[in-house]
Coordinates of C-alpha atoms in Angstrom, one line a residue:
M541 CA -68.2 103.8 71.4
S542 CA -69.3 100.2 71.8
L543 CA -67.4 99.1 68.7
L544 CA -64.3 100.8 69.9
N545 CA -64.6 99.1 73.4
D546 CA -65.2 95.8 71.7
I547 CA -62.1 96.2 69.5
L548 CA -59.9 97.3 72.5
D549 CA -61.2 94.4 74.6
F550 CA -60.6 91.9 71.8
S551 CA -57.1 93.2 71.3
K552 CA -56.2 93.1 75.0
V553 CA -57.5 89.5 75.3
E554 CA -55.7 88.3 72.2
S555 CA -52.4 89.9 73.2
G556 CA -52.7 88.5 76.8
K557 CA -52.7 91.9 78.3
L558 CA -56.2 91.8 79.9
E559 CA -56.0 91.1 83.6
L560 CA -59.0 89.9 85.6
D561 CA -60.0 91.5 88.8
N562 CA -61.0 89.3 91.7
H563 CA -63.4 90.8 94.2
P564 CA -66.6 89.8 96.1
F565 CA -69.9 90.6 94.4
S566 CA -73.5 89.8 94.6
L567 CA -74.8 87.6 91.8
A568 CA -78.4 88.8 92.4
S569 CA -77.3 92.4 92.1
L570 CA -75.3 91.7 89.0
M571 CA -78.2 89.9 87.4
H572 CA -80.5 92.8 88.3
D573 CA -78.2 95.2 86.5
V574 CA -78.1 92.9 83.5
G575 CA -81.9 92.8 83.4
I576 CA -82.2 96.6 83.6
I577 CA -79.6 97.1 80.8
L578 CA -81.2 94.6 78.5
S579 CA -84.8 95.6 79.2
S580 CA -84.7 98.3 76.5
A581 CA -83.8 95.7 73.9
T582 CA -87.1 93.8 74.5
Q583 CA -89.4 96.8 74.5
D584 CA -90.4 96.6 70.8
K585 CA -90.5 92.8 70.7
D586 CA -93.0 90.2 71.7
I587 CA -90.6 88.3 74.0
E588 CA -90.3 87.6 77.6
V589 CA -86.9 87.3 79.3
L590 CA -86.9 85.0 82.3
Y591 CA -84.0 84.7 84.8
R592 CA -83.8 81.6 87.0
I593 CA -81.1 81.2 89.6
A594 CA -81.1 77.8 91.4
A595 CA -81.5 77.8 95.1
D596 CA -78.0 76.3 95.7
V597 CA -76.2 79.1 93.9
P598 CA -74.5 81.4 96.5
D599 CA -75.3 85.0 96.1
Q600 CA -71.9 86.2 97.2
L601 CA -69.2 85.2 94.8
N602 CA -65.6 86.2 94.1
G603 CA -64.5 87.1 90.6
D604 CA -64.4 89.8 88.0
S605 CA -68.0 91.0 88.1
L606 CA -67.4 93.6 85.3
R607 CA -66.2 90.8 82.9
I608 CA -68.8 88.4 84.0
K609 CA -71.4 91.1 83.4
Q610 CA -69.9 91.7 80.0
V611 CA -70.1 88.0 79.0
L612 CA -73.7 87.8 80.2
L613 CA -74.7 91.0 78.4
N614 CA -73.2 89.7 75.2
I615 CA -74.7 86.2 75.4
I616 CA -78.2 87.3 76.6
G617 CA -78.2 90.4 74.4
N618 CA -77.4 88.2 71.4
A619 CA -80.3 85.8 72.2
I620 CA -82.6 88.8 72.5
K621 CA -81.4 90.3 69.3
F622 CA -82.2 87.2 67.3
T623 CA -85.5 86.4 69.0
E624 CA -88.6 88.2 67.5
H625 CA -91.2 86.5 69.7
G626 CA -91.4 83.9 72.4
E627 CA -88.8 83.9 75.2
V628 CA -85.3 84.0 76.3
V629 CA -84.6 81.9 79.5
V630 CA -81.4 82.4 81.5
S631 CA -80.8 79.6 84.0
I632 CA -77.9 79.7 86.4
G633 CA -76.9 76.6 88.5
V634 CA -73.9 75.3 90.3
T635 CA -71.7 72.8 88.5
L636 CA -69.1 72.6 91.3
C637 CA -68.8 74.1 94.8
V638 CA -65.6 73.1 96.6
S639 CA -64.2 75.2 99.5
D640 CA -64.1 78.7 98.2
K641 CA -64.4 77.8 94.5
V642 CA -67.7 77.9 92.7
I643 CA -68.2 76.9 89.1
L644 CA -71.5 78.1 87.6
N645 CA -73.4 76.7 84.7
V646 CA -75.2 79.4 82.8
Q647 CA -77.6 78.4 80.1
V648 CA -79.4 80.8 77.7
K649 CA -82.2 79.3 75.7
D650 CA -84.3 81.2 73.2
T651 CA -87.0 80.8 70.6
G652 CA -84.9 82.8 68.0
I653 CA -83.9 82.2 64.4
G654 CA -81.4 79.5 65.4
M655 CA -78.1 78.6 63.6
T656 CA -76.8 76.0 61.2
E657 CA -73.9 73.8 62.1
Q658 CA -71.7 75.9 59.9
Q659 CA -72.7 79.1 61.8
Q660 CA -72.1 77.4 65.2
A661 CA -68.6 76.3 64.1
I662 CA -67.6 80.0 63.7
I663 CA -69.8 81.9 66.0
F664 CA -67.0 82.6 68.5
S665 CA -64.5 83.8 65.9
G666 CA -63.6 87.4 65.9
F667 CA -65.2 89.8 63.4
H668 CA -67.6 87.2 62.1
Q669 CA -71.3 87.7 61.6
A670 CA -74.0 85.6 60.0
E671 CA -74.7 85.9 56.3
S672 CA -75.1 89.5 55.1
S673 CA -78.9 89.5 55.0
I674 CA -79.0 88.5 58.6
S675 CA -76.3 91.0 59.7
R676 CA -78.1 93.8 57.9
R677 CA -81.3 92.9 59.6
F678 CA -80.0 92.4 63.1
G679 CA -76.8 94.5 63.2
G680 CA -73.8 94.1 65.6
T681 CA -70.0 94.1 65.4
G682 CA -69.4 90.3 65.3
L683 CA -67.1 90.7 68.3
G684 CA -69.3 90.1 71.3
L685 CA -69.3 86.3 71.3
A686 CA -65.7 86.1 70.4
I687 CA -64.8 88.4 73.4
S688 CA -67.1 86.4 75.6
K689 CA -65.4 83.1 74.7
R690 CA -62.0 84.5 75.4
L691 CA -63.1 86.0 78.7
V692 CA -64.8 82.7 79.8
N693 CA -61.6 80.8 78.9
L694 CA -59.5 83.4 80.8
M695 CA -61.7 82.7 83.9
G696 CA -61.1 79.0 83.5
G697 CA -64.5 78.2 82.1
T698 CA -65.9 76.9 78.8
I699 CA -68.6 78.2 76.5
Q700 CA -70.5 76.3 73.8
V701 CA -73.5 76.7 71.6
K702 CA -76.3 74.2 70.6
S703 CA -78.8 75.4 68.1
R704 CA -81.0 74.4 65.2
P705 CA -82.3 76.7 62.5
D706 CA -85.8 78.2 63.2
V707 CA -85.7 76.7 66.7
G708 CA -83.2 78.8 68.7

């Protein structure tokens, strides 16, 4: 079912038919949900997931909470998937706060396997995964980060990756 949803979402975004919903939501509540959903992914691993929200980040925000949650689940879930031990740290801060517009900066740092420059160059491409030995070991559709990039762009944001092999 997840693969089908990923393909449908990717298709909607690519064709310009995905519309964002704009409604008030609680960031703390959304992050709590993300933490609960991802907690099962860490049970068999020697990792700690830390969530840090800066004091100046307003709890009440307006936006498409479903799509924001989807992006966070994809990015944080990916970090957890490729981290065998150590930690995944999610930090949320304010980049800009003018009138009723808030731009957040979300950083996800991990102690995972890391990526080469070549892998980083294509990480947000649809249907792409790492080399076959890594994809067999860690699984996945190769669509989560591609969808996330397109959703973030649709919301007026940017997404990037910085990594080094064996560092995270």
